[in-house]
Amino acid sequence: MPQLSQLSQVYLSQFLWLAIALAFIFFVIARGMVPKIQATVDTRERRIAGDLEAAQKARAAADETELQWRNNMDAARIEGARISQEAKQASGRETEAKVKAAAENINLRVETAQAQIRKAVESARAEIEAVAAEATREMVARLTGINVDPEEAAAAVKADFNV
């Protein structure tokens, strides 16, 4: 193999080019590109750490907001129940007042009706007494032929009605 027989003659030059290539790689890549990549990675890690910290703060704020919301909702429920209870009581008082007013109105009507009935009864009684007195006068006049004074007949009828 001719390539192997030349190896002893060219291997120093090969090592020289290998050293130049490795030096190029070391200085260009390791000294030029790696710091840029490392800076990008560090920036990314700082951004991620900042985002995580901001997320933790946001979560704590959200938890606090939720706690305040729950407290506000509980307070609103309690206030709503109180207002509802007050409305029920007010409605009960209004209903009671309306019922009382209606009962007073009904009692007033009943008393008025009873007074009208008493007047009608008294009027009817007076008319009945007057008719009875007149009938008594006529019966006595027909039966006995005696004319009775209208006042005496009315007094006699009244005496019989009161008994």
mmCIF file with all atom_site columns, C-alpha atoms in Angstrom:
data_model
loop_
_atom_site.group_PDB
_atom_site.id
_atom_site.type_symbol
_atom_site.label_atom_id
_atom_site.label_alt_id
_atom_site.label_comp_id
_atom_site.label_asym_id
_atom_site.label_entity_id
_atom_site.label_seq_id
_atom_site.pdbx_PDB_ins_code
_atom_site.Cartn_x
_atom_site.Cartn_y
_atom_site.Cartn_z
_atom_site.occupancy
_atom_site.B_iso_or_equiv
_atom_site.pdbx_formal_charge
_atom_site.auth_seq_id
_atom_site.auth_comp_id
_atom_site.auth_asym_id
_atom_site.auth_atom_id
_atom_site.pdbx_PDB_model_num
ATOM 1   C CA . MET A 1 1   ? 0.000    0.000  0.000  1.00 0.00 ? 1   MET A CA 1
ATOM 2   C CA . PRO A 1 2   ? 1.571    3.143  -1.117 1.00 0.00 ? 2   PRO A CA 1
ATOM 3   C CA . GLN A 1 3   ? -0.332   5.365  1.314  1.00 0.00 ? 3   GLN A CA 1
ATOM 4   C CA . LEU A 1 4   ? 1.196    3.635  4.304  1.00 0.00 ? 4   LEU A CA 1
ATOM 5   C CA . SER A 1 5   ? 4.698    3.749  2.917  1.00 0.00 ? 5   SER A CA 1
ATOM 6   C CA . GLN A 1 6   ? 4.444    7.526  2.634  1.00 0.00 ? 6   GLN A CA 1
ATOM 7   C CA . LEU A 1 7   ? 3.239    7.934  6.161  1.00 0.00 ? 7   LEU A CA 1
ATOM 8   C CA . SER A 1 8   ? 6.678    8.341  7.641  1.00 0.00 ? 8   SER A CA 1
ATOM 9   C CA . GLN A 1 9   ? 7.464    11.162 5.226  1.00 0.00 ? 9   GLN A CA 1
ATOM 10  C CA . VAL A 1 10  ? 4.241    13.177 5.660  1.00 0.00 ? 10  VAL A CA 1
ATOM 11  C CA . TYR A 1 11  ? 3.183    12.538 9.192  1.00 0.00 ? 11  TYR A CA 1
ATOM 12  C CA . LEU A 1 12  ? 4.927    15.632 10.597 1.00 0.00 ? 12  LEU A CA 1
ATOM 13  C CA . SER A 1 13  ? 3.173    17.829 8.079  1.00 0.00 ? 13  SER A CA 1
ATOM 14  C CA . GLN A 1 14  ? -0.096   16.069 8.902  1.00 0.00 ? 14  GLN A CA 1
ATOM 15  C CA . PHE A 1 15  ? 0.445    16.797 12.616 1.00 0.00 ? 15  PHE A CA 1
ATOM 16  C CA . LEU A 1 16  ? 1.173    20.425 11.748 1.00 0.00 ? 16  LEU A CA 1
ATOM 17  C CA . TRP A 1 17  ? -2.117   20.777 9.821  1.00 0.00 ? 17  TRP A CA 1
ATOM 18  C CA . LEU A 1 18  ? -3.920   18.897 12.577 1.00 0.00 ? 18  LEU A CA 1
ATOM 19  C CA . ALA A 1 19  ? -2.539   21.328 15.150 1.00 0.00 ? 19  ALA A CA 1
ATOM 20  C CA . ILE A 1 20  ? -3.492   24.301 12.929 1.00 0.00 ? 20  ILE A CA 1
ATOM 21  C CA . ALA A 1 21  ? -7.053   22.907 12.472 1.00 0.00 ? 21  ALA A CA 1
ATOM 22  C CA . LEU A 1 22  ? -7.439   22.245 16.198 1.00 0.00 ? 22  LEU A CA 1
ATOM 23  C CA . ALA A 1 23  ? -6.094   25.721 17.025 1.00 0.00 ? 23  ALA A CA 1
ATOM 24  C CA . PHE A 1 24  ? -8.532   27.218 14.523 1.00 0.00 ? 24  PHE A CA 1
ATOM 25  C CA . ILE A 1 25  ? -11.388  25.263 16.058 1.00 0.00 ? 25  ILE A CA 1
ATOM 26  C CA . PHE A 1 26  ? -10.274  26.216 19.552 1.00 0.00 ? 26  PHE A CA 1
ATOM 27  C CA . PHE A 1 27  ? -9.884   29.932 18.893 1.00 0.00 ? 27  PHE A CA 1
ATOM 28  C CA . VAL A 1 28  ? -12.793  30.419 16.514 1.00 0.00 ? 28  VAL A CA 1
ATOM 29  C CA . ILE A 1 29  ? -15.372  28.155 18.047 1.00 0.00 ? 29  ILE A CA 1
ATOM 30  C CA . ALA A 1 30  ? -14.342  27.959 21.704 1.00 0.00 ? 30  ALA A CA 1
ATOM 31  C CA . ARG A 1 31  ? -13.322  31.632 22.033 1.00 0.00 ? 31  ARG A CA 1
ATOM 32  C CA . GLY A 1 32  ? -15.784  33.180 19.575 1.00 0.00 ? 32  GLY A CA 1
ATOM 33  C CA . MET A 1 33  ? -18.965  31.153 19.461 1.00 0.00 ? 33  MET A CA 1
ATOM 34  C CA . VAL A 1 34  ? -19.156  29.466 22.848 1.00 0.00 ? 34  VAL A CA 1
ATOM 35  C CA . PRO A 1 35  ? -19.289  32.750 24.831 1.00 0.00 ? 35  PRO A CA 1
ATOM 36  C CA . LYS A 1 36  ? -22.155  33.955 22.625 1.00 0.00 ? 36  LYS A CA 1
ATOM 37  C CA . ILE A 1 37  ? -23.994  30.682 23.088 1.00 0.00 ? 37  ILE A CA 1
ATOM 38  C CA . GLN A 1 38  ? -23.290  30.735 26.815 1.00 0.00 ? 38  GLN A CA 1
ATOM 39  C CA . ALA A 1 39  ? -24.576  34.327 27.054 1.00 0.00 ? 39  ALA A CA 1
ATOM 40  C CA . THR A 1 40  ? -27.748  33.286 25.232 1.00 0.00 ? 40  THR A CA 1
ATOM 41  C CA . VAL A 1 41  ? -28.211  30.312 27.574 1.00 0.00 ? 41  VAL A CA 1
ATOM 42  C CA . ASP A 1 42  ? -27.592  32.509 30.651 1.00 0.00 ? 42  ASP A CA 1
ATOM 43  C CA . THR A 1 43  ? -30.067  35.115 29.378 1.00 0.00 ? 43  THR A CA 1
ATOM 44  C CA . ARG A 1 44  ? -32.609  32.406 28.747 1.00 0.00 ? 44  ARG A CA 1
ATOM 45  C CA . GLU A 1 45  ? -32.128  30.930 32.232 1.00 0.00 ? 45  GLU A CA 1
ATOM 46  C CA . ARG A 1 46  ? -32.500  34.396 33.806 1.00 0.00 ? 46  ARG A CA 1
ATOM 47  C CA . ARG A 1 47  ? -35.658  35.011 31.774 1.00 0.00 ? 47  ARG A CA 1
ATOM 48  C CA . ILE A 1 48  ? -37.092  31.638 32.788 1.00 0.00 ? 48  ILE A CA 1
ATOM 49  C CA . ALA A 1 49  ? -36.225  32.279 36.451 1.00 0.00 ? 49  ALA A CA 1
ATOM 50  C CA . GLY A 1 50  ? -37.820  35.742 36.202 1.00 0.00 ? 50  GLY A CA 1
ATOM 51  C CA . ASP A 1 51  ? -40.902  34.306 34.519 1.00 0.00 ? 51  ASP A CA 1
ATOM 52  C CA . LEU A 1 52  ? -41.210  31.644 37.222 1.00 0.00 ? 52  LEU A CA 1
ATOM 53  C CA . GLU A 1 53  ? -40.871  34.286 39.923 1.00 0.00 ? 53  GLU A CA 1
ATOM 54  C CA . ALA A 1 54  ? -43.447  36.475 38.182 1.00 0.00 ? 54  ALA A CA 1
ATOM 55  C CA . ALA A 1 55  ? -45.731  33.443 37.859 1.00 0.00 ? 55  ALA A CA 1
ATOM 56  C CA . GLN A 1 56  ? -45.373  32.741 41.592 1.00 0.00 ? 56  GLN A CA 1
ATOM 57  C CA . LYS A 1 57  ? -46.193  36.383 42.372 1.00 0.00 ? 57  LYS A CA 1
ATOM 58  C CA . ALA A 1 58  ? -49.147  36.272 39.983 1.00 0.00 ? 58  ALA A CA 1
ATOM 59  C CA . ARG A 1 59  ? -50.363  33.065 41.575 1.00 0.00 ? 59  ARG A CA 1
ATOM 60  C CA . ALA A 1 60  ? -50.077  34.575 45.055 1.00 0.00 ? 60  ALA A CA 1
ATOM 61  C CA . ALA A 1 61  ? -51.944  37.671 43.821 1.00 0.00 ? 61  ALA A CA 1
ATOM 62  C CA . ALA A 1 62  ? -54.594  35.451 42.206 1.00 0.00 ? 62  ALA A CA 1
ATOM 63  C CA . ASP A 1 63  ? -54.981  33.488 45.441 1.00 0.00 ? 63  ASP A CA 1
ATOM 64  C CA . GLU A 1 64  ? -55.334  36.745 47.359 1.00 0.00 ? 64  GLU A CA 1
ATOM 65  C CA . THR A 1 65  ? -57.852  38.038 44.825 1.00 0.00 ? 65  THR A CA 1
ATOM 66  C CA . GLU A 1 66  ? -59.803  34.790 45.028 1.00 0.00 ? 66  GLU A CA 1
ATOM 67  C CA . LEU A 1 67  ? -59.819  34.989 48.834 1.00 0.00 ? 67  LEU A CA 1
ATOM 68  C CA . GLN A 1 68  ? -61.068  38.586 48.679 1.00 0.00 ? 68  GLN A CA 1
ATOM 69  C CA . TRP A 1 69  ? -63.682  37.568 46.110 1.00 0.00 ? 69  TRP A CA 1
ATOM 70  C CA . ARG A 1 70  ? -64.865  34.698 48.302 1.00 0.00 ? 70  ARG A CA 1
ATOM 71  C CA . ASN A 1 71  ? -65.020  37.012 51.318 1.00 0.00 ? 71  ASN A CA 1
ATOM 72  C CA . ASN A 1 72  ? -66.953  39.584 49.270 1.00 0.00 ? 72  ASN A CA 1
ATOM 73  C CA . MET A 1 73  ? -69.345  36.890 48.018 1.00 0.00 ? 73  MET A CA 1
ATOM 74  C CA . ASP A 1 74  ? -69.873  35.609 51.572 1.00 0.00 ? 74  ASP A CA 1
ATOM 75  C CA . ALA A 1 75  ? -70.522  39.154 52.762 1.00 0.00 ? 75  ALA A CA 1
ATOM 76  C CA . ALA A 1 76  ? -72.893  39.715 49.820 1.00 0.00 ? 76  ALA A CA 1
ATOM 77  C CA . ARG A 1 77  ? -74.763  36.491 50.612 1.00 0.00 ? 77  ARG A CA 1
ATOM 78  C CA . ILE A 1 78  ? -75.094  37.512 54.257 1.00 0.00 ? 78  ILE A CA 1
ATOM 79  C CA . GLU A 1 79  ? -76.237  40.996 53.233 1.00 0.00 ? 79  GLU A CA 1
ATOM 80  C CA . GLY A 1 80  ? -78.704  39.490 50.751 1.00 0.00 ? 80  GLY A CA 1
ATOM 81  C CA . ALA A 1 81  ? -80.111  37.202 53.423 1.00 0.00 ? 81  ALA A CA 1
ATOM 82  C CA . ARG A 1 82  ? -80.416  40.164 55.810 1.00 0.00 ? 82  ARG A CA 1
ATOM 83  C CA . ILE A 1 83  ? -82.168  42.299 53.185 1.00 0.00 ? 83  ILE A CA 1
ATOM 84  C CA . SER A 1 84  ? -84.465  39.398 52.311 1.00 0.00 ? 84  SER A CA 1
ATOM 85  C CA . GLN A 1 85  ? -85.320  38.892 55.981 1.00 0.00 ? 85  GLN A CA 1
ATOM 86  C CA . GLU A 1 86  ? -85.983  42.611 56.420 1.00 0.00 ? 86  GLU A CA 1
ATOM 87  C CA . ALA A 1 87  ? -88.174  42.593 53.302 1.00 0.00 ? 87  ALA A CA 1
ATOM 88  C CA . LYS A 1 88  ? -90.122  39.610 54.656 1.00 0.00 ? 88  LYS A CA 1
ATOM 89  C CA . GLN A 1 89  ? -90.606  41.371 57.976 1.00 0.00 ? 89  GLN A CA 1
ATOM 90  C CA . ALA A 1 90  ? -91.636  44.617 56.273 1.00 0.00 ? 90  ALA A CA 1
ATOM 91  C CA . SER A 1 91  ? -94.025  42.704 54.035 1.00 0.00 ? 91  SER A CA 1
ATOM 92  C CA . GLY A 1 92  ? -95.446  40.944 57.093 1.00 0.00 ? 92  GLY A CA 1
ATOM 93  C CA . ARG A 1 93  ? -95.935  44.278 58.850 1.00 0.00 ? 93  ARG A CA 1
ATOM 94  C CA . GLU A 1 94  ? -97.570  45.768 55.754 1.00 0.00 ? 94  GLU A CA 1
ATOM 95  C CA . THR A 1 95  ? -99.832  42.749 55.373 1.00 0.00 ? 95  THR A CA 1
ATOM 96  C CA . GLU A 1 96  ? -100.738 42.889 59.052 1.00 0.00 ? 96  GLU A CA 1
ATOM 97  C CA . ALA A 1 97  ? -101.538 46.594 58.747 1.00 0.00 ? 97  ALA A CA 1
ATOM 98  C CA . LYS A 1 98  ? -103.678 45.949 55.647 1.00 0.00 ? 98  LYS A CA 1
ATOM 99  C CA . VAL A 1 99  ? -105.524 43.095 57.390 1.00 0.00 ? 99  VAL A CA 1
ATOM 100 C CA . LYS A 1 100 ? -106.069 45.289 60.446 1.00 0.00 ? 100 LYS A CA 1
ATOM 101 C CA . ALA A 1 101 ? -107.366 48.141 58.273 1.00 0.00 ? 101 ALA A CA 1
ATOM 102 C CA . ALA A 1 102 ? -109.639 45.734 56.403 1.00 0.00 ? 102 ALA A CA 1
ATOM 103 C CA . ALA A 1 103 ? -110.924 44.305 59.701 1.00 0.00 ? 103 ALA A CA 1
ATOM 104 C CA . GLU A 1 104 ? -111.609 47.825 60.998 1.00 0.00 ? 104 GLU A CA 1
ATOM 105 C CA . ASN A 1 105 ? -113.389 48.650 57.737 1.00 0.00 ? 105 ASN A CA 1
ATOM 106 C CA . ILE A 1 106 ? -115.469 45.481 57.989 1.00 0.00 ? 106 ILE A CA 1
ATOM 107 C CA . ASN A 1 107 ? -116.283 46.193 61.649 1.00 0.00 ? 107 ASN A CA 1
ATOM 108 C CA . LEU A 1 108 ? -117.322 49.732 60.707 1.00 0.00 ? 108 LEU A CA 1
ATOM 109 C CA . ARG A 1 109 ? -119.570 48.378 57.951 1.00 0.00 ? 109 ARG A CA 1
ATOM 110 C CA . VAL A 1 110 ? -121.050 45.789 60.330 1.00 0.00 ? 110 VAL A CA 1
ATOM 111 C CA . GLU A 1 111 ? -121.752 48.460 62.937 1.00 0.00 ? 111 GLU A CA 1
ATOM 112 C CA . THR A 1 112 ? -123.313 50.699 60.256 1.00 0.00 ? 112 THR A CA 1
ATOM 113 C CA . ALA A 1 113 ? -125.422 47.801 59.017 1.00 0.00 ? 113 ALA A CA 1
ATOM 114 C CA . GLN A 1 114 ? -126.477 46.937 62.569 1.00 0.00 ? 114 GLN A CA 1
ATOM 115 C CA . ALA A 1 115 ? -127.453 50.570 63.181 1.00 0.00 ? 115 ALA A CA 1
ATOM 116 C CA . GLN A 1 116 ? -129.491 50.578 59.964 1.00 0.00 ? 116 GLN A CA 1
ATOM 117 C CA . ILE A 1 117 ? -131.130 47.305 61.009 1.00 0.00 ? 117 ILE A CA 1
ATOM 118 C CA . ARG A 1 118 ? -131.971 48.768 64.451 1.00 0.00 ? 118 ARG A CA 1
ATOM 119 C CA . LYS A 1 119 ? -133.462 51.843 62.773 1.00 0.00 ? 119 LYS A CA 1
ATOM 120 C CA . ALA A 1 120 ? -135.436 49.635 60.401 1.00 0.00 ? 120 ALA A CA 1
ATOM 121 C CA . VAL A 1 121 ? -136.648 47.471 63.307 1.00 0.00 ? 121 VAL A CA 1
ATOM 122 C CA . GLU A 1 122 ? -137.631 50.553 65.317 1.00 0.00 ? 122 GLU A CA 1
ATOM 123 C CA . SER A 1 123 ? -139.335 52.046 62.280 1.00 0.00 ? 123 SER A CA 1
ATOM 124 C CA . ALA A 1 124 ? -141.127 48.770 61.589 1.00 0.00 ? 124 ALA A CA 1
ATOM 125 C CA . ARG A 1 125 ? -142.095 48.462 65.244 1.00 0.00 ? 125 ARG A CA 1
ATOM 126 C CA . ALA A 1 126 ? -143.441 52.016 65.222 1.00 0.00 ? 126 ALA A CA 1
ATOM 127 C CA . GLU A 1 127 ? -145.417 51.301 62.070 1.00 0.00 ? 127 GLU A CA 1
ATOM 128 C CA . ILE A 1 128 ? -146.683 47.999 63.488 1.00 0.00 ? 128 ILE A CA 1
ATOM 129 C CA . GLU A 1 129 ? -147.682 49.760 66.711 1.00 0.00 ? 129 GLU A CA 1
ATOM 130 C CA . ALA A 1 130 ? -149.407 52.476 64.714 1.00 0.00 ? 130 ALA A CA 1
ATOM 131 C CA . VAL A 1 131 ? -151.222 49.909 62.579 1.00 0.00 ? 131 VAL A CA 1
ATOM 132 C CA . ALA A 1 132 ? -152.059 47.809 65.656 1.00 0.00 ? 132 ALA A CA 1
ATOM 133 C CA . ALA A 1 133 ? -153.355 50.904 67.504 1.00 0.00 ? 133 ALA A CA 1
ATOM 134 C CA . GLU A 1 134 ? -155.513 51.857 64.526 1.00 0.00 ? 134 GLU A CA 1
ATOM 135 C CA . ALA A 1 135 ? -156.718 48.256 64.186 1.00 0.00 ? 135 ALA A CA 1
ATOM 136 C CA . THR A 1 136 ? -157.489 48.146 67.908 1.00 0.00 ? 136 THR A CA 1
ATOM 137 C CA . ARG A 1 137 ? -159.465 51.385 67.707 1.00 0.00 ? 137 ARG A CA 1
ATOM 138 C CA . GLU A 1 138 ? -161.500 50.092 64.783 1.00 0.00 ? 138 GLU A CA 1
ATOM 139 C CA . MET A 1 139 ? -162.109 46.689 66.437 1.00 0.00 ? 139 MET A CA 1
ATOM 140 C CA . VAL A 1 140 ? -163.274 48.279 69.648 1.00 0.00 ? 140 VAL A CA 1
ATOM 141 C CA . ALA A 1 141 ? -165.475 50.702 67.718 1.00 0.00 ? 141 ALA A CA 1
ATOM 142 C CA . ARG A 1 142 ? -167.029 47.897 65.688 1.00 0.00 ? 142 ARG A CA 1
ATOM 143 C CA . LEU A 1 143 ? -167.446 45.495 68.565 1.00 0.00 ? 143 LEU A CA 1
ATOM 144 C CA . THR A 1 144 ? -168.564 47.821 71.272 1.00 0.00 ? 144 THR A CA 1
ATOM 145 C CA . GLY A 1 145 ? -169.417 50.974 69.387 1.00 0.00 ? 145 GLY A CA 1
ATOM 146 C CA . ILE A 1 146 ? -167.134 53.028 71.655 1.00 0.00 ? 146 ILE A CA 1
ATOM 147 C CA . ASN A 1 147 ? -164.724 55.457 70.051 1.00 0.00 ? 147 ASN A CA 1
ATOM 148 C CA . VAL A 1 148 ? -161.314 55.114 71.678 1.00 0.00 ? 148 VAL A CA 1
ATOM 149 C CA . ASP A 1 149 ? -158.882 57.995 71.681 1.00 0.00 ? 149 ASP A CA 1
ATOM 150 C CA . PRO A 1 150 ? -155.905 57.256 69.322 1.00 0.00 ? 150 PRO A CA 1
ATOM 151 C CA . GLU A 1 151 ? -153.405 58.042 72.089 1.00 0.00 ? 151 GLU A CA 1
ATOM 152 C CA . GLU A 1 152 ? -155.091 55.612 74.491 1.00 0.00 ? 152 GLU A CA 1
ATOM 153 C CA . ALA A 1 153 ? -155.085 52.883 71.829 1.00 0.00 ? 153 ALA A CA 1
ATOM 154 C CA . ALA A 1 154 ? -151.393 53.526 71.110 1.00 0.00 ? 154 ALA A CA 1
ATOM 155 C CA . ALA A 1 155 ? -150.594 53.361 74.860 1.00 0.00 ? 155 ALA A CA 1
ATOM 156 C CA . ALA A 1 156 ? -152.477 50.061 75.204 1.00 0.00 ? 156 ALA A CA 1
ATOM 157 C CA . VAL A 1 157 ? -150.689 48.532 72.181 1.00 0.00 ? 157 VAL A CA 1
ATOM 158 C CA . LYS A 1 158 ? -147.322 49.792 73.457 1.00 0.00 ? 158 LYS A CA 1
ATOM 159 C CA . ALA A 1 159 ? -147.999 48.225 76.856 1.00 0.00 ? 159 ALA A CA 1
ATOM 160 C CA . ASP A 1 160 ? -148.741 44.883 75.206 1.00 0.00 ? 160 ASP A CA 1
ATOM 161 C CA . PHE A 1 161 ? -145.595 45.042 72.973 1.00 0.00 ? 161 PHE A CA 1
ATOM 162 C CA . ASN A 1 162 ? -143.277 45.798 75.930 1.00 0.00 ? 162 ASN A CA 1
ATOM 163 C CA . VAL A 1 163 ? -144.469 42.814 77.892 1.00 0.00 ? 163 VAL A CA 1
#
